[in-house]
Short mmCIF file of C-alpha atoms and ligand atoms in Angstrom, two decimals:
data_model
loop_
_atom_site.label_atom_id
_atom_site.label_comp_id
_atom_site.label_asym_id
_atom_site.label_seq_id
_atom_site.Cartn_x
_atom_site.Cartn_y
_atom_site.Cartn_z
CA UNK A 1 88.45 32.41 101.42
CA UNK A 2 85.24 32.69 99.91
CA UNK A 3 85.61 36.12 98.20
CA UNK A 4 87.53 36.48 94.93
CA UNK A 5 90.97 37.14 95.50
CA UNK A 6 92.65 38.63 92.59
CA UNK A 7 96.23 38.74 93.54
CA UNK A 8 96.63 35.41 94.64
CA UNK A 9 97.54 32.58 91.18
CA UNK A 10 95.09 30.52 89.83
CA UNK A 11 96.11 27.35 91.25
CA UNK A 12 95.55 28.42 94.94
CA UNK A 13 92.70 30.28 94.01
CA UNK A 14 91.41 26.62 92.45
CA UNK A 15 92.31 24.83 95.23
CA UNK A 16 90.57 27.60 98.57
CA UNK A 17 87.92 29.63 96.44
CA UNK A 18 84.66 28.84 98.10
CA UNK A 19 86.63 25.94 100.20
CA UNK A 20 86.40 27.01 103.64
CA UNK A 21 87.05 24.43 106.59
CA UNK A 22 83.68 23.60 107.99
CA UNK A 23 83.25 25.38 111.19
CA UNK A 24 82.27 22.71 113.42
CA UNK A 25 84.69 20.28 112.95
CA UNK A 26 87.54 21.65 111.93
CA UNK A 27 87.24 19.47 108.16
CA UNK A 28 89.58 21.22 105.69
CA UNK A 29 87.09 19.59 102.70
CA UNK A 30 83.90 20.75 103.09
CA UNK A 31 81.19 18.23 103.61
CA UNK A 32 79.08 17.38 101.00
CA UNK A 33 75.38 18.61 101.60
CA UNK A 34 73.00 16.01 100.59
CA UNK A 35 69.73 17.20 102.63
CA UNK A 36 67.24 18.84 100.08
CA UNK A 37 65.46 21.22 103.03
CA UNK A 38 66.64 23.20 105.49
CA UNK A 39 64.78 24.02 109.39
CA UNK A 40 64.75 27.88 110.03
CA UNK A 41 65.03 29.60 113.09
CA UNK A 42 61.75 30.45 113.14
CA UNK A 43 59.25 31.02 110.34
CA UNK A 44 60.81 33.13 108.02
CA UNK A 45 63.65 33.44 109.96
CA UNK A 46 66.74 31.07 107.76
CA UNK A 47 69.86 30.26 109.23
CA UNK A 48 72.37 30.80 106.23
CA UNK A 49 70.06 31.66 103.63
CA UNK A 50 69.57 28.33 103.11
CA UNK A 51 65.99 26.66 102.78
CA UNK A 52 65.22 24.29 99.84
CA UNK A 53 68.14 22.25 97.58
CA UNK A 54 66.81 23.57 94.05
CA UNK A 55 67.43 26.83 94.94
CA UNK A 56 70.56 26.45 96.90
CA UNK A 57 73.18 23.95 98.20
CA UNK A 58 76.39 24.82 100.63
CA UNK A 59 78.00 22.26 98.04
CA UNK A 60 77.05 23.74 94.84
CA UNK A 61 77.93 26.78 96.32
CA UNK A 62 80.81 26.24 97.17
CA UNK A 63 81.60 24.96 93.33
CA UNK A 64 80.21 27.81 92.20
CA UNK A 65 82.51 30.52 94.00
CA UNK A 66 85.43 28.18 93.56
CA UNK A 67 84.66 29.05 89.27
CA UNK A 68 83.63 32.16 89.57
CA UNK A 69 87.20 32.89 91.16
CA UNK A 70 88.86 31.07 88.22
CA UNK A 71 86.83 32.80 85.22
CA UNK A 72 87.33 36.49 86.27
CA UNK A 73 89.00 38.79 89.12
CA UNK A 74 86.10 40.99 89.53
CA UNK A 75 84.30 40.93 92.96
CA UNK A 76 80.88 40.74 90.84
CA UNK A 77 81.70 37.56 89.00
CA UNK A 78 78.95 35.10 89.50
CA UNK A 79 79.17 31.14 88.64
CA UNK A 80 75.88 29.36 88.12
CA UNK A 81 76.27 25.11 87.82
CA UNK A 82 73.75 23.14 86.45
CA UNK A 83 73.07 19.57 85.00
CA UNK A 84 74.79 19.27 82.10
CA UNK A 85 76.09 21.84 79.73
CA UNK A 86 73.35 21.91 77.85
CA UNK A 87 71.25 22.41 81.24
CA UNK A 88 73.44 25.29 81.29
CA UNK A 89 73.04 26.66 78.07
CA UNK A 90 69.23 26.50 77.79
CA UNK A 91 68.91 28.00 81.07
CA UNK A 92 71.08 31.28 80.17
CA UNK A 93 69.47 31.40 76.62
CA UNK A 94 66.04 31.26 78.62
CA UNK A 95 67.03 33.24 81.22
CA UNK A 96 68.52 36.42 78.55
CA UNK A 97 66.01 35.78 75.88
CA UNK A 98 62.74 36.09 74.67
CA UNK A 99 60.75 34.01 72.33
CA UNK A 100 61.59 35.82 68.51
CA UNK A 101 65.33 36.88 69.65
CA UNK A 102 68.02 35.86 67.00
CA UNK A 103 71.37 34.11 67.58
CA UNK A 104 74.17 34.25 65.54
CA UNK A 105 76.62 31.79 66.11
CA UNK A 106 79.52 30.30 64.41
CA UNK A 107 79.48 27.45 61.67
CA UNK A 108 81.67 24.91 64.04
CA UNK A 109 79.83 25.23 67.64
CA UNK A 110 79.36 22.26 69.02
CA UNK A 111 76.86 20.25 67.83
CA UNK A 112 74.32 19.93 70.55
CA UNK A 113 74.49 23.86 71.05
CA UNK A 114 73.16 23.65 67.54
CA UNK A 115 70.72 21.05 67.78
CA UNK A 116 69.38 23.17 71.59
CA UNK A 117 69.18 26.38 69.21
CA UNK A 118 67.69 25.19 66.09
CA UNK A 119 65.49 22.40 67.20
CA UNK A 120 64.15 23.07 70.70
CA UNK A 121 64.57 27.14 70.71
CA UNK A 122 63.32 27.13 67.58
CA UNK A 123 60.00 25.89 68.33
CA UNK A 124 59.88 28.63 70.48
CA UNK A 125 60.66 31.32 67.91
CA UNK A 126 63.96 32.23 68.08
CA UNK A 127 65.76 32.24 64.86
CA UNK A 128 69.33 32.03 64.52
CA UNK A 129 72.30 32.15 61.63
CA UNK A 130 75.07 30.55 61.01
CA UNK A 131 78.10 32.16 60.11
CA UNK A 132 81.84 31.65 60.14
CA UNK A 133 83.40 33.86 62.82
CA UNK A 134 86.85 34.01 61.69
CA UNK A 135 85.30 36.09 58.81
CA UNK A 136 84.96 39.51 60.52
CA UNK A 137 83.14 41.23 57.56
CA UNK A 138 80.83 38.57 57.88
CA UNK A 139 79.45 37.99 61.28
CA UNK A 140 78.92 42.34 61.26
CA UNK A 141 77.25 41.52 58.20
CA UNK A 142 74.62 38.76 60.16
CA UNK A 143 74.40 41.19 63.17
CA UNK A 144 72.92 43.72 60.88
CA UNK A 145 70.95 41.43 59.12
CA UNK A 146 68.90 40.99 61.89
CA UNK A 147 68.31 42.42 65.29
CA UNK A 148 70.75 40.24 67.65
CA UNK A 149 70.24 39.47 71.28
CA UNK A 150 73.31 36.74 71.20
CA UNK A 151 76.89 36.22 69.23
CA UNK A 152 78.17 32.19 70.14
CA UNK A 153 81.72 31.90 70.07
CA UNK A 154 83.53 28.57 70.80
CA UNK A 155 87.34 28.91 70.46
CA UNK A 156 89.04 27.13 69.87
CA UNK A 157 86.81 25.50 67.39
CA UNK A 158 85.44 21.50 68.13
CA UNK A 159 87.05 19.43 65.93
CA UNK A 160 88.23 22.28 63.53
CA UNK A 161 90.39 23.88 65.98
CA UNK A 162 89.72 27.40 64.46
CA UNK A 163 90.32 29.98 66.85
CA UNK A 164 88.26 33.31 67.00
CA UNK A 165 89.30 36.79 67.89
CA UNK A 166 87.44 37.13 71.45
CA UNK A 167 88.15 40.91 72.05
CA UNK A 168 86.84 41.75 67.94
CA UNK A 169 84.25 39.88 68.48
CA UNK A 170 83.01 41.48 71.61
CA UNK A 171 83.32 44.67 69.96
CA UNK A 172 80.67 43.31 67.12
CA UNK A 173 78.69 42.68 69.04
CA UNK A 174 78.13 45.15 71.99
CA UNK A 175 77.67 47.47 68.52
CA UNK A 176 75.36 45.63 67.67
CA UNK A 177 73.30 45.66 71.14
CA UNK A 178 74.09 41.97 71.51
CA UNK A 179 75.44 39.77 74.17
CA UNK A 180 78.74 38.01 73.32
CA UNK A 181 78.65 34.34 74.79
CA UNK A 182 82.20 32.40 74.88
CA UNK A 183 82.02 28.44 75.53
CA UNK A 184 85.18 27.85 76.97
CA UNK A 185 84.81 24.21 77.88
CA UNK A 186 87.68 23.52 75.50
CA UNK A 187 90.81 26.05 76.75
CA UNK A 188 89.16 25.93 80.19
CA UNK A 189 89.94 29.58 82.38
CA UNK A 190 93.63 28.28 82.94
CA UNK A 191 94.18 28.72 79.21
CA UNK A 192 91.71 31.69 78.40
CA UNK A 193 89.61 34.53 80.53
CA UNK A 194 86.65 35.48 77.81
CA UNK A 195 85.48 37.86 80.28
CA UNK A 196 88.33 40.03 80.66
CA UNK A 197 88.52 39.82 76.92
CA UNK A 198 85.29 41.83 76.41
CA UNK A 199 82.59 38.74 76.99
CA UNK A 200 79.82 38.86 78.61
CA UNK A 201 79.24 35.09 79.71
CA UNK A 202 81.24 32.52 79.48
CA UNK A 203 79.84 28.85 79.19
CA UNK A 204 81.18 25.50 80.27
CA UNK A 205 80.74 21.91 79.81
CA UNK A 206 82.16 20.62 83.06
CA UNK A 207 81.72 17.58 81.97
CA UNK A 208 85.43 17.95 80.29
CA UNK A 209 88.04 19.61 81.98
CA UNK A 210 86.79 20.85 84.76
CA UNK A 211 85.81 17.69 86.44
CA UNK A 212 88.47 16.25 84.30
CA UNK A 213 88.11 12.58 85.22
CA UNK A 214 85.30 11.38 83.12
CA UNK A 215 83.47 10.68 86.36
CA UNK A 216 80.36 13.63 86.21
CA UNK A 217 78.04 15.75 83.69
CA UNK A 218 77.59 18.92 84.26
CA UNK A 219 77.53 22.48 83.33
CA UNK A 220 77.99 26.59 83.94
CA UNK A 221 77.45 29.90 83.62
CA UNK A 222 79.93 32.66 84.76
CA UNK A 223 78.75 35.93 84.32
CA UNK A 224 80.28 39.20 86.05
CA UNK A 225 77.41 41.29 85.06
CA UNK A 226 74.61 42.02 88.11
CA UNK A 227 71.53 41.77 85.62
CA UNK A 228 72.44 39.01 83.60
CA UNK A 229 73.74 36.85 87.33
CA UNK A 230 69.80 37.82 88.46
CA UNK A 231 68.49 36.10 85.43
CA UNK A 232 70.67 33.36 85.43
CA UNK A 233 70.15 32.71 89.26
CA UNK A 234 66.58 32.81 88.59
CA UNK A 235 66.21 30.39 86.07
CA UNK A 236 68.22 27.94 87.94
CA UNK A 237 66.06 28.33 90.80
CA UNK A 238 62.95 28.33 88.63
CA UNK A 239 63.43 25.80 85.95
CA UNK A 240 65.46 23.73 87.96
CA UNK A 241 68.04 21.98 86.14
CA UNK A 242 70.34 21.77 89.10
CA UNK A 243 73.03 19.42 89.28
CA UNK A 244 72.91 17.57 92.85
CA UNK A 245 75.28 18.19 95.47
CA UNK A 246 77.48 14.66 95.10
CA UNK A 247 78.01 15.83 91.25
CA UNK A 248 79.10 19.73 92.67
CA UNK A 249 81.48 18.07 94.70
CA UNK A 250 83.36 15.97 92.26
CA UNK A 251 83.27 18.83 90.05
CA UNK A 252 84.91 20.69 92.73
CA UNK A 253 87.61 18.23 93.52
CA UNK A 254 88.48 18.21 89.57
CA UNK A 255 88.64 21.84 89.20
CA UNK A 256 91.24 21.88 92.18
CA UNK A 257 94.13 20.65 89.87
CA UNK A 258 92.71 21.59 86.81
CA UNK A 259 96.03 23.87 86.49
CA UNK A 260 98.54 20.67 86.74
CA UNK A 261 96.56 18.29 84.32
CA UNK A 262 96.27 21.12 81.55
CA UNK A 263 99.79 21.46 82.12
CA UNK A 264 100.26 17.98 80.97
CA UNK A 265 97.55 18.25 78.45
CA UNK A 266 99.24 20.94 76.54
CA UNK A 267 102.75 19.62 76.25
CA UNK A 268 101.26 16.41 75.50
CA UNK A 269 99.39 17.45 73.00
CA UNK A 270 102.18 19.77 71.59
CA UNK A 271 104.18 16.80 71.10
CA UNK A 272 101.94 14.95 69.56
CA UNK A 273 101.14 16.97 67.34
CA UNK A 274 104.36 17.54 66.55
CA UNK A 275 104.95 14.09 65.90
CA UNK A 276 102.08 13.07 63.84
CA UNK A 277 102.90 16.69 61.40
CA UNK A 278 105.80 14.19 59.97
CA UNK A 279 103.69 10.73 59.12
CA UNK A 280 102.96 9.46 56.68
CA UNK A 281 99.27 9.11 55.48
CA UNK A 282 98.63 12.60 57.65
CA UNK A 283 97.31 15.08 55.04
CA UNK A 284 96.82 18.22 58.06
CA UNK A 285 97.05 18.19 61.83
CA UNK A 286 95.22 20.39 63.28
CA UNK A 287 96.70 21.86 66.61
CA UNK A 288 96.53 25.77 67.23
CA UNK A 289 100.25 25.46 68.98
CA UNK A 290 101.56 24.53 65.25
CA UNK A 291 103.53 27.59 63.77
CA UNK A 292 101.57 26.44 60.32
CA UNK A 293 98.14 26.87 62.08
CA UNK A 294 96.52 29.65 60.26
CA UNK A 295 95.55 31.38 63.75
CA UNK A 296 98.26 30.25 65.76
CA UNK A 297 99.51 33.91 66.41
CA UNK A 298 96.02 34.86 67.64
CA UNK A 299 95.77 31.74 69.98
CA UNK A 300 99.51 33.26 70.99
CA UNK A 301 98.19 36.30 71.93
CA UNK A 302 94.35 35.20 72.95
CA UNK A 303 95.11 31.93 75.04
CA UNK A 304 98.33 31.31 77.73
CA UNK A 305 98.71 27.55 76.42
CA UNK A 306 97.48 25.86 73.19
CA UNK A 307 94.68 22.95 74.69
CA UNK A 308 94.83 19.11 74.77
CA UNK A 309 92.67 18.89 71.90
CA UNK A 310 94.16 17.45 68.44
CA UNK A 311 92.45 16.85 65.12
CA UNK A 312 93.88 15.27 62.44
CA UNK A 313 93.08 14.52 58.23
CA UNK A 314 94.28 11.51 56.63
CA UNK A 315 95.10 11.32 53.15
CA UNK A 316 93.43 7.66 53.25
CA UNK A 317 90.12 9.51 53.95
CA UNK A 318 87.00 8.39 55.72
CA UNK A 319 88.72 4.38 55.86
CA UNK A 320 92.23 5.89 56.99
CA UNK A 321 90.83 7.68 59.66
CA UNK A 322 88.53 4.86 60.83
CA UNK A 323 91.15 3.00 60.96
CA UNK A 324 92.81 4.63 62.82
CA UNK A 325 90.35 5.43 65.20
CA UNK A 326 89.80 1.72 65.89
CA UNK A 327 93.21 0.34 66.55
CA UNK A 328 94.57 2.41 69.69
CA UNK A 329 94.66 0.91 72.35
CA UNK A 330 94.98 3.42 75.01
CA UNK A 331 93.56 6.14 72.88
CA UNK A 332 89.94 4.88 73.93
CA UNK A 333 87.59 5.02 71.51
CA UNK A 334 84.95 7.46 73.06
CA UNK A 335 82.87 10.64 72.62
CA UNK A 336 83.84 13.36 74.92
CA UNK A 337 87.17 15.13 76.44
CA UNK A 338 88.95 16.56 79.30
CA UNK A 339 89.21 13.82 80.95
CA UNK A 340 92.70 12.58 82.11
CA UNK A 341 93.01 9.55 79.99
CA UNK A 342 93.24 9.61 76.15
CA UNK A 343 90.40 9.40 73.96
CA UNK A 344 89.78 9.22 70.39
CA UNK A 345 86.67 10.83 68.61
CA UNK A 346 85.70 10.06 64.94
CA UNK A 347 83.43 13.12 64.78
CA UNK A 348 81.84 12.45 61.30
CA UNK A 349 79.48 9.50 63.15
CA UNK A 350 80.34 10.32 66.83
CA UNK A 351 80.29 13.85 68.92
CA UNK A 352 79.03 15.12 65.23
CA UNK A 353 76.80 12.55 63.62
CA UNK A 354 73.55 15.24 64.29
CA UNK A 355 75.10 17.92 62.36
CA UNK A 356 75.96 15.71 59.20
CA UNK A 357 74.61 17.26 55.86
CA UNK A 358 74.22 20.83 57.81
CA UNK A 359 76.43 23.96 56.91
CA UNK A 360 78.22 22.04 60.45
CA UNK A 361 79.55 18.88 59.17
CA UNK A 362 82.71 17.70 59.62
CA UNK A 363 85.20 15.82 57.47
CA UNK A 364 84.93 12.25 57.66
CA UNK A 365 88.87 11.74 56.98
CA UNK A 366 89.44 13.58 60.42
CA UNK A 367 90.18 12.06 63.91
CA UNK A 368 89.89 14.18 66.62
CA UNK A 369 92.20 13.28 70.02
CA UNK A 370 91.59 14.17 73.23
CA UNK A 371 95.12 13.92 74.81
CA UNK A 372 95.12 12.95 78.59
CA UNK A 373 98.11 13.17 80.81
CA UNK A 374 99.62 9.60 80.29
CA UNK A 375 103.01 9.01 79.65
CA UNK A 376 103.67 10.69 76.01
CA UNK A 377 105.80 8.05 74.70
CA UNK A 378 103.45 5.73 75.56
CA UNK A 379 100.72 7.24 73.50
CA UNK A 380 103.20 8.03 70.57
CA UNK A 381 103.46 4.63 70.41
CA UNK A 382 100.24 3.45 70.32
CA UNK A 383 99.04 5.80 67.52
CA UNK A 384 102.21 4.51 65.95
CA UNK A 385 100.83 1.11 65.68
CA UNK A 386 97.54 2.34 64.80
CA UNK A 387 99.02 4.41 61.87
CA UNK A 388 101.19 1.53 60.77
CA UNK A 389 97.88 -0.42 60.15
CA UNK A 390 96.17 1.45 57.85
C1 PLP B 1 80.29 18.61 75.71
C2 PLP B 1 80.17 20.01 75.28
C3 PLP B 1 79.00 20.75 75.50
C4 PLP B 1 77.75 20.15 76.12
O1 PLP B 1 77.98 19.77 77.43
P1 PLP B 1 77.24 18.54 78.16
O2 PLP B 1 77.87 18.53 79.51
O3 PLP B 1 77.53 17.31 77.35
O4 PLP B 1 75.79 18.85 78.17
C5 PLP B 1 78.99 22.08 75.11
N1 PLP B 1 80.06 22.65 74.51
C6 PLP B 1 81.19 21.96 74.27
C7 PLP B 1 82.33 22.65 73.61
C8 PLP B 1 81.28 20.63 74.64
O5 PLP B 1 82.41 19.96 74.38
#
């Protein structure tokens, strides 16, 4: 089942997009392919259309289908895995742009997207604003300022938990003659399809939960557009920032139950947040699947579930929330997310420390949880006892 199949759910596409038995053996998981060349028939004459490991892998490709058939239902869609996500990122902005194209992204992307934008892209001419995209009025406003090739959206928001209005959004910006990009490393395509809400690419961080064990980096591009796949495809092939075959196939065996851990995630995180909405010390919790969320109906309407992702503001400030952050005990104290235990983030001077004093900094009274799929009590308790010390 290597084509897209539309009309089957998203948990058996996850688990037999691009998984074929291999054909020799009978092996229901697909071997991983670790040799980086390939013999031909003859000269010019390839077997499978396989002939050098930058340029393609039976295991990458096999990821790569297996997301594709997750991110969209439309026999175009394309999935392109790299690196990192940042691998991923510079090689669509690469691939799309040219040196003097603007972006216009949103005041609360994730920080590295910034830093790749406005310190390595900018060296090579492209410009870009900054603008808050829950403000409609303004992010028209920065697409006419200046000539746009790309809109950045992350929703929901990292740590901020704002969420955006995809399909308005698109509209913006296919006015405007720009490219809407959605980085959906944070609802993941169980949660949220960007692209059948007017996107053009959608983005991912693998790294979080797609692998979803805190085992690999990596990243991707899903696009369902035959142009922009042919310029993606060739900059992965040309620049080369590849991920190897032994990463594509963890990725792979993540993504498989990707639906049952966000599952657990969500109501998790739900009651978590519930929870920590009546302590005291807690000045604002910021979960999108709170009624007092000022965009929970949008992430109602925009998103199937509300994440695993919780932030929360202390009325202690910066030494509350420090605090905090360094008396779980199973809430590790870590950058990053997804991943199926709990962590806790203090962005201020972790994930965020290179966007302090920009228009991007965060609070420093805020905590930001990434919820894994322990027991619930069991986590309750131990940010209990963390609270209790402050
Ligand atoms: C982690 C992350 C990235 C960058 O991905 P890497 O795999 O660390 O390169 C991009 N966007 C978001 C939302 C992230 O959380």
């Amino acid at each position: 089942m290597t084509e897209n199949t539309p009309t089957t759910g998203f948990n058996t596409r996850a688990i037999h997009a691009g998984q074929d038995f291999e054909p020799i053996t009978g092996a229901v998981v697909p071997p991983v392919h670790l040799s980086t060349t390939y013999a031909p028939e003859k000269i010019g004459q390839l077997r499978q259309g396989y002939d050098y490991g930058r340029g393609t892998n039976p295991t990458r490709d096999s990821l790569q289908a297996q997301l594709a058939a997750l991110e969209s239902s439309k026999e175009s869609a394309r999935a392109f895995t790299f690196a990192s996500g940042l691998a991923a990122e510079t090689a669509l902005i690469m691939g799309v742009a040219e040196p003097g194209d603007h972006i216009v992204m949103g005041n609360d992307v994730y920080g590295g997207t910034y830093r790749l934008i406005n310190k390595i892209l900018g060296r090579w001419q492209m410009t870009h604003s900054v603008v808050d995209m829950g403000d409609l009025a303004a992010v028209e406003k920065a697409l006419a300022a200046k000539k746009t090739k790309i809109l950045w959206l992350e929703t929901p928001s990292n740590p901020m938990m704002k969420i955006s209005d995809n399909s308005a959004l698109a509209e913006l910006a296919h006015a405007a003659g720009a490219l809407l990009v959605v980085d959906n490393t944070f609802a993941t395509p169980y949660l949220q399809l960007p692209l059948s809400l007017g996107a053009d690419v959608v983005v991912h961080s693998t790294t979080k939960y797609i692998g979803g064990h805190s085992d690999v980096v990596g990243g991707a591009v899903v696009v369902e557009d035959p142009q922009l796949a042919e310029a993606v495809q060739f900059q992965q092939f040309a620049a080369g920032a590849v991920n190897g075959p032994l990463d594509a196939y963890l990725t792979t065996r993540g993504l498989k139950t990707l639906g049952v851990r966000m599952d657990r995630h969500v109501s998790n995180a739900a009651q978590i947040a519930d929870w920590l909405t009546s302590q005291p010390g807690v000045e604002r919790v910021l979960y999108p699947g709170l009624a007092d969320h000022p965009n929970h109906e949008l992430a109602a309407r925009q998103m199937s579930g509300f994440g695993g992702m919780v932030s929360v503001q202390f009325t202690g400030g910066a030494a509350a929330a420090r605090s905090v952050a360094e008396h779980t005990r199973l809430f590790q104290l870590a950058e990053s997310l997804g991943g199926i235990e709990s962590l806790m983030n203090y962005p201020a001077e972790m994930t965020h420390a290179s966007v302090a004093g920009t228009e991007l900094a965060v609070p420093d009274n805020l905590v930001r949880l990434s919820v894994g799929i322990e027991d619930v009590a069991d986590l309750i308790d131990d940010l209990d006892r963390a609270l209790k010390q402050v």
